[in-house]
Short mmCIF file of C-alpha atoms in Angstrom, two decimals:
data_model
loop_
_atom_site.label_atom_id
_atom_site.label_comp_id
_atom_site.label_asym_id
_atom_site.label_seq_id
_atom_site.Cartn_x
_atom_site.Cartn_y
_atom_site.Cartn_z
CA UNK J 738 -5.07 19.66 -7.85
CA UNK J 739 -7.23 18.02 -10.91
CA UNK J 740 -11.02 17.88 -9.61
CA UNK J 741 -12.64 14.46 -11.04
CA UNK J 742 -15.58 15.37 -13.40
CA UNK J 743 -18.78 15.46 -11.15
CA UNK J 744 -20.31 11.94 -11.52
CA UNK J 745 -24.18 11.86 -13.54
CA UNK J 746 -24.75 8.48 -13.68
CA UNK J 747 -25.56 5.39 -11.27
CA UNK J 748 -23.68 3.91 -9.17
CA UNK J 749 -22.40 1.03 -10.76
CA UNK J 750 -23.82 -2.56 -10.37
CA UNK J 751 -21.20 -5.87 -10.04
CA UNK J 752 -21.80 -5.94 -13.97
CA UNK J 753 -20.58 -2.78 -14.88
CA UNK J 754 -18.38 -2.64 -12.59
CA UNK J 755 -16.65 -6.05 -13.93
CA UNK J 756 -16.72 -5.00 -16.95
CA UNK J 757 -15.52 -1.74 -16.35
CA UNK J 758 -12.37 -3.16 -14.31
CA UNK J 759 -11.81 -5.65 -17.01
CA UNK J 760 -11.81 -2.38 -19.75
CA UNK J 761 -9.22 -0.98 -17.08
CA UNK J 762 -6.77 -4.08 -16.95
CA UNK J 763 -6.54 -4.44 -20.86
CA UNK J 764 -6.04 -0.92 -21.56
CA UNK J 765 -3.52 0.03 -18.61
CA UNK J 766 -1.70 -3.27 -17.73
CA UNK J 767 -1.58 -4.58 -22.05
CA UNK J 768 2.32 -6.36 -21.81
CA UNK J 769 2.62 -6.23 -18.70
CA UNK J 770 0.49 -8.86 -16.98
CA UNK J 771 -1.43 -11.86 -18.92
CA UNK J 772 -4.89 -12.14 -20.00
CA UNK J 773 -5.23 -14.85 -17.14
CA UNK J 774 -4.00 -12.66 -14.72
CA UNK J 775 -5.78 -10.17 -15.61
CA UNK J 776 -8.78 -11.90 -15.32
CA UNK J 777 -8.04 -13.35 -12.12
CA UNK J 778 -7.25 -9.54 -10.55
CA UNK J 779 -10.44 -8.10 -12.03
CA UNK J 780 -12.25 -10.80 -9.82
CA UNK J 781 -10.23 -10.47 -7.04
CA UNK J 782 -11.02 -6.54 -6.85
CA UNK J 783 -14.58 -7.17 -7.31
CA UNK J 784 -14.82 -9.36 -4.47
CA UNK J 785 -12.19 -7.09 -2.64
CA UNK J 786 -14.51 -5.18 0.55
CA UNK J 787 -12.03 -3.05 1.78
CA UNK J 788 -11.64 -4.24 5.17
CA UNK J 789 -8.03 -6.02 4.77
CA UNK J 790 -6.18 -2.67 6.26
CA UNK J 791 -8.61 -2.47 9.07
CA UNK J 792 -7.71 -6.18 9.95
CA UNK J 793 -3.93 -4.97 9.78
CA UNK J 794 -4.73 -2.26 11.81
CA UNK J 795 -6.38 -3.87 14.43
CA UNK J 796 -4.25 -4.11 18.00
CA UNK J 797 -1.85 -1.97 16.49
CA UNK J 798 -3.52 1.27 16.15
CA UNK J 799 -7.41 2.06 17.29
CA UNK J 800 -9.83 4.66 15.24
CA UNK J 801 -10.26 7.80 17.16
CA UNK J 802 -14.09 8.89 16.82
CA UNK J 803 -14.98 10.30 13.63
CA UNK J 804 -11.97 9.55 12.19
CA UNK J 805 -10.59 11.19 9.36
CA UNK J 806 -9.06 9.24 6.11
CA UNK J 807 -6.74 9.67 3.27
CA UNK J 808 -5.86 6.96 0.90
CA UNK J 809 -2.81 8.04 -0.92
CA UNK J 810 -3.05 5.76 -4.24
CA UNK J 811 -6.82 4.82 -3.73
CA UNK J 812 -6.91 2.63 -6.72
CA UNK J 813 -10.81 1.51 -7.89
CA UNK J 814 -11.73 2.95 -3.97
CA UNK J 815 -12.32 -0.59 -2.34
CA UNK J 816 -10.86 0.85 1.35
CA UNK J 817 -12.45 4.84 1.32
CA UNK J 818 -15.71 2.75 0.76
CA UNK J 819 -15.43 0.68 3.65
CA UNK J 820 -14.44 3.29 5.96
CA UNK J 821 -17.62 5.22 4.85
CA UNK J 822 -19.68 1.95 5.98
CA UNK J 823 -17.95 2.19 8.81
CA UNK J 824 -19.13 5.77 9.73
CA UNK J 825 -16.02 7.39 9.08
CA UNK J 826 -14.73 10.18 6.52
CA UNK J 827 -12.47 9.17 4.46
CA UNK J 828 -10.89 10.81 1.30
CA UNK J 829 -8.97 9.16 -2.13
CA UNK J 830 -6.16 10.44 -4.22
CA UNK J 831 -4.92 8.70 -7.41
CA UNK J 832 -2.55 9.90 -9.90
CA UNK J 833 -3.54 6.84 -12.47
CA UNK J 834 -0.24 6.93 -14.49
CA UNK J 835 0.20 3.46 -14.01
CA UNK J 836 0.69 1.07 -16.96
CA UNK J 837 0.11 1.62 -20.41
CA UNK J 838 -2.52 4.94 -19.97
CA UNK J 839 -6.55 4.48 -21.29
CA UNK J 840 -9.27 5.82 -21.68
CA UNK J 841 -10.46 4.67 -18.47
CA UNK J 842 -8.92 5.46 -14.89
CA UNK J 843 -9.05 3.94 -11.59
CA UNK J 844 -10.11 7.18 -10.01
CA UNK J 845 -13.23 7.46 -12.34
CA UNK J 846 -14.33 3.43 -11.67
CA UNK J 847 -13.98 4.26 -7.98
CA UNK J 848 -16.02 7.62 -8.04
CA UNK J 849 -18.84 5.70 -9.49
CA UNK J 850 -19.26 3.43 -6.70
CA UNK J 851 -20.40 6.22 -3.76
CA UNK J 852 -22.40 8.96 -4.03
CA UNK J 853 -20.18 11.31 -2.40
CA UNK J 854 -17.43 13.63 -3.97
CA UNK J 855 -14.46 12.14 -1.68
CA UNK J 856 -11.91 10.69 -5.06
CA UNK J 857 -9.67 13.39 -7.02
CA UNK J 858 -6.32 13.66 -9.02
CA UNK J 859 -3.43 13.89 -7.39
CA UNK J 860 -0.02 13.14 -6.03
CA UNK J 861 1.72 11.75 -3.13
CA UNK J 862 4.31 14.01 -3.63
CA UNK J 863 1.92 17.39 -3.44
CA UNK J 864 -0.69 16.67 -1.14
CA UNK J 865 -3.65 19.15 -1.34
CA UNK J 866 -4.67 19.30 2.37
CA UNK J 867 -3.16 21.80 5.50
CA UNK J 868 -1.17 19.88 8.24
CA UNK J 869 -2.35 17.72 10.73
CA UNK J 870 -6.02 16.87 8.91
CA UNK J 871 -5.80 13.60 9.38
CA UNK J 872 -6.29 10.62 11.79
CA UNK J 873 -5.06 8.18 9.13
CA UNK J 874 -3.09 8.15 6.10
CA UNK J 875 -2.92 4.78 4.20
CA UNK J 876 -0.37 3.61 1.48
CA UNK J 877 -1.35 0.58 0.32
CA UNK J 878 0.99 -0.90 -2.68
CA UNK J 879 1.65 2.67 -3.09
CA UNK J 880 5.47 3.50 -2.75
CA UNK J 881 6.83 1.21 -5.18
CA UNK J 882 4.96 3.41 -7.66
CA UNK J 883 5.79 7.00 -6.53
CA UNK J 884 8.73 8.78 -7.92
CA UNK J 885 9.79 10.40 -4.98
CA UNK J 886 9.37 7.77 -1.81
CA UNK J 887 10.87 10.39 0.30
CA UNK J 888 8.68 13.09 -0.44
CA UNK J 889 5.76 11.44 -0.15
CA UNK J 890 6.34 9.83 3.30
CA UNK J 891 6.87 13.22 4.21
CA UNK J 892 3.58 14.68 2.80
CA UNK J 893 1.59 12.22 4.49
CA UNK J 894 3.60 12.79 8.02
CA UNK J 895 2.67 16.45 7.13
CA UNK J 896 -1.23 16.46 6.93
CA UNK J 897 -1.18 13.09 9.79
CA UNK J 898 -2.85 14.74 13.25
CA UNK J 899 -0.20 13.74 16.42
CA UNK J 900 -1.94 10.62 17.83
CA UNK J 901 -2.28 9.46 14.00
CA UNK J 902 -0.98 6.45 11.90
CA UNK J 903 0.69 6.17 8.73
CA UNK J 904 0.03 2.68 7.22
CA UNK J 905 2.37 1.79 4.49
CA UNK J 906 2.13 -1.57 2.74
CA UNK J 907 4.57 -2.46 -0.57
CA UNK J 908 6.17 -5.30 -2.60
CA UNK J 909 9.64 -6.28 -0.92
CA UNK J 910 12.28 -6.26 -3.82
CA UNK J 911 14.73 -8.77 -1.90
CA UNK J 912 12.69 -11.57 -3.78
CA UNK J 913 12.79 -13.51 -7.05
CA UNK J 914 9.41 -12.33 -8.16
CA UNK J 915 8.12 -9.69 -9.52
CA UNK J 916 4.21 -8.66 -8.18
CA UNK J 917 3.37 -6.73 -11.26
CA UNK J 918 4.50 -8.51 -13.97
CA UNK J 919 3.85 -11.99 -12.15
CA UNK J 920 7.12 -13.59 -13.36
CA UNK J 921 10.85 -14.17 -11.86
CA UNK J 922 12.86 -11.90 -10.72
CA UNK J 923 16.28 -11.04 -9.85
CA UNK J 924 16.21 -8.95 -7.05
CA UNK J 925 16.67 -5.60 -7.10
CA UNK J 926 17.56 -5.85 -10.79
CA UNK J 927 19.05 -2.88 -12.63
CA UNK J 928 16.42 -1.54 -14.56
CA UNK J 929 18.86 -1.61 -18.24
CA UNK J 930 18.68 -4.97 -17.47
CA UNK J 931 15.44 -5.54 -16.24
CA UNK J 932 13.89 -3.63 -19.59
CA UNK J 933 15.92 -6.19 -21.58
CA UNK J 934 14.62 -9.34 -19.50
CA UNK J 935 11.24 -8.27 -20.52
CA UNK J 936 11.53 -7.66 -23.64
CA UNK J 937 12.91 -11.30 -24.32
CA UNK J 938 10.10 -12.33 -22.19
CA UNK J 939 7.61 -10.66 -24.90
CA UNK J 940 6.56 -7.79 -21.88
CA UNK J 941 6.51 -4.53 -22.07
CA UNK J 942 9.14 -2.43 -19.73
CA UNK J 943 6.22 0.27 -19.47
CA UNK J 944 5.29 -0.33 -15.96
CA UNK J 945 8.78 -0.96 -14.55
CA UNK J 946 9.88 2.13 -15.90
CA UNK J 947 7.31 3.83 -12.81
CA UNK J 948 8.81 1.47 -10.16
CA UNK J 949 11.49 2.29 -7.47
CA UNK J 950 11.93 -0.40 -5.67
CA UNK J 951 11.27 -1.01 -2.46
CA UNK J 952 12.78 -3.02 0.98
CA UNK J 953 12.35 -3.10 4.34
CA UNK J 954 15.33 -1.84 5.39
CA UNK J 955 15.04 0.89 2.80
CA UNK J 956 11.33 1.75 4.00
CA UNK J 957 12.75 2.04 7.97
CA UNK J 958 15.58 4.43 6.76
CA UNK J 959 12.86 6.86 5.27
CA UNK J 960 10.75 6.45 8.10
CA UNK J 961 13.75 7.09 10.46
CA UNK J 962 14.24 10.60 8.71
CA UNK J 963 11.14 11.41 9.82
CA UNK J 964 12.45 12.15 13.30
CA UNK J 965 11.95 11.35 16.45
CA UNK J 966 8.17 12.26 16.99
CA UNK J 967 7.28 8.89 14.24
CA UNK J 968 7.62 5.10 15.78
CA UNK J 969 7.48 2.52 13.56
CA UNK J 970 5.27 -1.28 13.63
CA UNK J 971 6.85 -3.46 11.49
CA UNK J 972 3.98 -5.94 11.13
CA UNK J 973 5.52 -8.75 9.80
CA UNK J 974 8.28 -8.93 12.64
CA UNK J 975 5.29 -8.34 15.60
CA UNK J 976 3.21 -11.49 13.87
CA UNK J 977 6.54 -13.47 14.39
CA UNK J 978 7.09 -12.96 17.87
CA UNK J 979 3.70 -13.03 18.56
CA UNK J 980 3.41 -16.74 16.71
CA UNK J 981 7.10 -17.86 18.87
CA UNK J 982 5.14 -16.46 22.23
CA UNK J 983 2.34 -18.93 21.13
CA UNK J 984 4.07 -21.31 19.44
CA UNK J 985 1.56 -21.25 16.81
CA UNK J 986 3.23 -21.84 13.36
CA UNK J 987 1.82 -23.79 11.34
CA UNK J 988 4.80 -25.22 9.57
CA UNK J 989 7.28 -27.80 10.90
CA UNK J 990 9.69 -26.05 9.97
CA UNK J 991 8.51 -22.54 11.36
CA UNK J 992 7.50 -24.08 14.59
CA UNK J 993 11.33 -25.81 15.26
CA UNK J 994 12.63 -22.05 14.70
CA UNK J 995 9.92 -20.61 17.17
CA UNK J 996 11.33 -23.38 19.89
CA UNK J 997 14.81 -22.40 19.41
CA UNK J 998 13.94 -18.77 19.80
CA UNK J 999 12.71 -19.29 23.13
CA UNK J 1000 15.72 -20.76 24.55
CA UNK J 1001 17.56 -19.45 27.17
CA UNK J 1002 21.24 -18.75 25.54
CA UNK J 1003 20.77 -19.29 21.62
CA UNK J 1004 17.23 -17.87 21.48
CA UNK J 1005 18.54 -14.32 21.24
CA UNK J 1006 20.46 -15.41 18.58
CA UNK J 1007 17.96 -16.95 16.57
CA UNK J 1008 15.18 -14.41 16.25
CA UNK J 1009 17.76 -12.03 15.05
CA UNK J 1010 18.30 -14.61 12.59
CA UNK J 1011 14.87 -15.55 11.68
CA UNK J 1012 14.10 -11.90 11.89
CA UNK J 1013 16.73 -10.71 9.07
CA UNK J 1014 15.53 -14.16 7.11
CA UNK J 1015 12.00 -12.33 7.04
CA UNK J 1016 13.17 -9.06 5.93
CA UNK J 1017 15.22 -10.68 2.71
CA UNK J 1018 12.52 -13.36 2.10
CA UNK J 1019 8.91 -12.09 3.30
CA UNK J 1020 6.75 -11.13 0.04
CA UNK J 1021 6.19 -7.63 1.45
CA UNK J 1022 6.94 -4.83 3.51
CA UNK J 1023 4.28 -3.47 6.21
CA UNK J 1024 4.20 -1.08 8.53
CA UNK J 1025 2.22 1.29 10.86
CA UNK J 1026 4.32 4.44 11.70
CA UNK J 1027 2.51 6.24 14.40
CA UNK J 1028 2.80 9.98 15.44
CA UNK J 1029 3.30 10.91 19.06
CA UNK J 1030 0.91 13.00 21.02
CA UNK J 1031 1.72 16.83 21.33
CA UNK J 1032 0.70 18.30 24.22
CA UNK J 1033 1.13 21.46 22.64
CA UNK J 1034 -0.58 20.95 19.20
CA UNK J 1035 -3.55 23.15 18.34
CA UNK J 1036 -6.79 21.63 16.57
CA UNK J 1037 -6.73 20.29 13.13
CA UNK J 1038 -6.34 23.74 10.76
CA UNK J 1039 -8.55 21.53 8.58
CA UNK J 1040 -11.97 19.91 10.41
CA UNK J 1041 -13.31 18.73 6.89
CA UNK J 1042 -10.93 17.92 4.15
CA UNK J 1043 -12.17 19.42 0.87
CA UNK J 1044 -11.33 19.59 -2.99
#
């Protein structure tokens, strides 16, 4: 494990904290995404609070008091912030080998903006905490990154307390687009090809080089091999159902296929349908994979998480 170097100065105002990210997005992400989109990011993390995975989380999964947190791929720390307004600990790892490498990281923005020493160096792959130390472990555009999807999933079912959720959130490679590079995509292109496409395009094949790709059915078989103590939420398909029991789509469209799934002989029929649709066509992949109570599970070998 690589401690972060102790923080000395401020916390960082909205200024420096732009203008930090914006130092971050042209070094790191340089031929990979445009100066507009860059822009448009930087602003968007600014004005990012953190609270988007609790709103995911929320009738799915409850916070046991005093929750305990780990952000696997914690980024510029926009959700370990929020959970620490919240009252709760929570903890950040980021490797920061994304893009293009600079003289700034992610991990040293976000351990300017809190006080407390909760942000280090490291790896999905190699967590640096004992089993069952936490309530929560998050993954939030996370796996598409990681080298070894596998491995990971099962580092963070390692250290996850029984009662505890595993949120996983990632790009679903089914579509024509690519969510890094912001352009068209065939999906699930071979990467010889893909480094060619970009290179015509004028990109750099840097950042594609760190991405496995990622699907929902590919995300359920690694969950699956967790065993049978894990059950999986697929988010997406429980908003569906929930929006046919309601009937509260918004499109015409959407709201035709919610009446036909309620019908007594072809309504089976068509949420399987609709379902699959949403797998192949849905922009991403999320999930809450919860692990069952053990009766016969001691306490936490870890009450504090430290590094």
């Amino acid at each position: 494990m690589k401690p972060v170097t102790p923080r000395v100065a401020a916390l960082l105002s909205e200024p420096e904290l732009r203008a930090l990210l914006e130092r971050y997005r042209r070094e790191n992400w340089r031929g990979v995404q445009t100066a507009v989109w860059q822009a448009r990011i930087v602003e968007q993390t600014v004005e990012d609070n953190g609270e988007a995975t609790f709103d995911q989380l929320a009738g799915v999964w409850s916070f046991p008091e005093n929750a305990t947190i780990l952000d696997i791929g914690s980024g510029v720390g926009a959700f370990v912030i929020a959970c620490h307004r919240r009252g709760l600990r929570a903890y950040g790892i980021e490797p920061d080998r994304i893009g293009q490498g600079g003289s700034i990281t992610a991990i040293q923005i976000a351990s300017r903006r809190t006080e407390r020493h909760v942000f280090t160096v490291a790896t999905g792959e190699n967590l640096p905490f004992s089993d069952r130390s936490f309530d929560l472990v998050t993954m939030n555009q996370v796996m598409e990154h990681v080298s070894d999807q596998r491995a990971v999933l099962r580092e963070a079912a390692r250290v996850l307390k029984p009662g505890g959720a595993i949120y996983v959130a990632c790009p679903n490679y089914l579509r024509f687009y690519e969510p890094h590079y912001k352009i068209f995509w065939i999906p699930l292109l071979p990467k010889t090809l893909g480094r060619l496409y970009l290179r015509a395009r004028g990109r750099s094949p840097t950042l594609l080089n760190q991405i496995t790709y990622t699907t929902n059915s590919h995300v359920r078989r690694l969950v699956r091999d967790l065993g049978s103590p894990y059950a999986t939420i697929d988010l997406h398909r429980e908003k569906f159902l929930e929006k046919c029991e309601h009937s509260s789509f918004l499109s015409l469209r959407a709201s035709i296929v919610g009446r036909m799934a309620k019908l007594p002989v072809i309504g089976p029929a068509t949420t399987w349908a609709a379902l699959r649709f949403l797998s192949w066509t849905e922009g991403g992949v999320e999930m809450v994979v919860v692990r069952k109570n053990d009766e016969h599970s001691g306490p936490s070998q870890l009450e504090q998480p430290e590094f």
